[in-house]
XYZ file of C-alpha atoms in Angstrom:
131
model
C -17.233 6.339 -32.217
C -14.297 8.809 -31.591
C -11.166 7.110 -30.875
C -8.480 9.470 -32.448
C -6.825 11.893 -29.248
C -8.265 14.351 -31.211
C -12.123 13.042 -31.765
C -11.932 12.147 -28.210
C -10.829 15.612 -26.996
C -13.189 17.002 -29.069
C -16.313 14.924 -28.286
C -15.307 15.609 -24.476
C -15.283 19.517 -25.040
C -18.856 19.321 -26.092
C -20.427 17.094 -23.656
C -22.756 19.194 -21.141
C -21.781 16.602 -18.278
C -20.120 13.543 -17.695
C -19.735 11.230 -14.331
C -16.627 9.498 -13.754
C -15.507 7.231 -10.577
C -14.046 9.429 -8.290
C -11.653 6.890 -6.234
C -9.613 4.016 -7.971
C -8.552 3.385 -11.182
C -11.174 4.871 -13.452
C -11.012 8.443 -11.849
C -6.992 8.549 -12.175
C -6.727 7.272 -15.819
C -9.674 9.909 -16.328
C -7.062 12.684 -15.040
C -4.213 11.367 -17.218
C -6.525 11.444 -20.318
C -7.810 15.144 -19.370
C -3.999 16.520 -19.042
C -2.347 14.457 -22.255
C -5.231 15.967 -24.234
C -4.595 19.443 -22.520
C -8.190 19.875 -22.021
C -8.672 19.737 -18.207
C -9.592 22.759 -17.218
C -12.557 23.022 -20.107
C -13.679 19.684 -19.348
C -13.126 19.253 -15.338
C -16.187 21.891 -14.265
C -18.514 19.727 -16.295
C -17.436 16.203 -14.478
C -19.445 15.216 -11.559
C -17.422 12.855 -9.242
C -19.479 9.973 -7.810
C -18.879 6.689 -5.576
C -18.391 3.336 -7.617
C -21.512 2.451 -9.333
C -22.703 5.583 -9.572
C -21.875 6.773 -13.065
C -24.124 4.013 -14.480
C -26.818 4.275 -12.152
C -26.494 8.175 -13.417
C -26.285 7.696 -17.196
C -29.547 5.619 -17.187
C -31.611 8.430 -14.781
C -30.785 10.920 -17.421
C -28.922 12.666 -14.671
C -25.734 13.371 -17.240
C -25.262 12.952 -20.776
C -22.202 11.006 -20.493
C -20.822 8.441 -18.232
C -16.600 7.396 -18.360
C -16.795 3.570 -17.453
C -14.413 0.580 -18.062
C -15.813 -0.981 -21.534
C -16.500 -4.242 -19.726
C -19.343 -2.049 -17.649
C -21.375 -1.022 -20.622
C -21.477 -4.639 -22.528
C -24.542 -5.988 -20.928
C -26.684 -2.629 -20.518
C -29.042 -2.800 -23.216
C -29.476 1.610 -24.438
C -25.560 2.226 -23.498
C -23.415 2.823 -25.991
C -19.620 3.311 -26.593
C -19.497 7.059 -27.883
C -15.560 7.453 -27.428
C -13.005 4.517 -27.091
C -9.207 5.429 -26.098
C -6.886 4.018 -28.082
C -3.913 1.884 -25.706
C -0.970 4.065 -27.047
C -2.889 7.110 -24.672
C -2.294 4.615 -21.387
C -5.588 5.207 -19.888
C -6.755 1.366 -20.037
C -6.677 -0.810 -17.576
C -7.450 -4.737 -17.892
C -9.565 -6.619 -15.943
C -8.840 -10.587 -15.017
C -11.763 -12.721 -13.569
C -10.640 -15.113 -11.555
C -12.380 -18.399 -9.915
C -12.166 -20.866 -7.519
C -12.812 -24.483 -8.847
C -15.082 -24.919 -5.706
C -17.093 -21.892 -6.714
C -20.531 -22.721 -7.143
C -21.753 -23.550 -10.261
C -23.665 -20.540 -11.138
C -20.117 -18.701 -10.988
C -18.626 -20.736 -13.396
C -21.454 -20.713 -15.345
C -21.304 -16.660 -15.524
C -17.261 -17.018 -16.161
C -18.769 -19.178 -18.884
C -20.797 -16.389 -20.288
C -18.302 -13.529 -20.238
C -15.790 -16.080 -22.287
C -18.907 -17.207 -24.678
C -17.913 -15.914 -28.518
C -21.757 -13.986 -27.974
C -19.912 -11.414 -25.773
C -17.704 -10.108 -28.255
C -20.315 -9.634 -31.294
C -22.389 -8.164 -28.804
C -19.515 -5.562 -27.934
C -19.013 -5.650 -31.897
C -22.698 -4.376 -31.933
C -22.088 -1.612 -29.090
C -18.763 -0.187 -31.548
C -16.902 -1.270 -29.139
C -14.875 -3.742 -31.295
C -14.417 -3.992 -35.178
């Protein structure tokens, strides 16, 4: 897994294509990692800009080699793997909170369960995600 600026800009460079949010957050901290590596303008031709969702839903049809997504978006897709992880001092992360109600229904708290359950972080351990 790269995760040096300089493994990252690398492994970006040689990637034949790569899908990335176009709106919201992921698509701007994409942008801020292209220009603080300085490698924008070999890397932007080869980024196709799709709707939220999309990138996944691209990755798995074989439709690019490469898809930038939020680390909590890869955890429970069983063939995805973390290939390139930013470290925090590059500012391109951004945290997600879950929230819930206490009258949600119980499937939702079940699920907030899940996502807290000690399973979730060997299994990102397993994707390289975490050491």
């Amino acid at each position: 897994v790269a995760e040096s600026p300089t493994e990252i800009a690398h492994f970006l460079q040689t990637v034949h294509s790569l899908a990335i949010t176009q709106a919201g957050t992921s698509g701007r901290q994409f942008t801020r990692l292209l220009d603080a590596l300085n490698i924008r303008d070999q890397v932007e031709p080869k980024v196709k800009l799709m709707a939220g969702g999309e990138p996944m839903a691209a990755l798995l049809a074989r439709l690019v080699e490469v898809a930038g997504l939020p680390l909590t978006n890869i955890s429970p897709v069983s063939g995805v793997a973390a290939r390139a992880i930013c470290p925090v001092d590059m500012g391109v992360h951004f945290d997600l909170a879950f929230c819930v109600r206490k009258n949600a229904i119980a499937a939702t708290h079940d699920f907030a369960a899940w996502l807290m359950d000690d399973a979730q972080s060997k299994q990102m351990q397993s994707l390289g995600i975490l050491k």
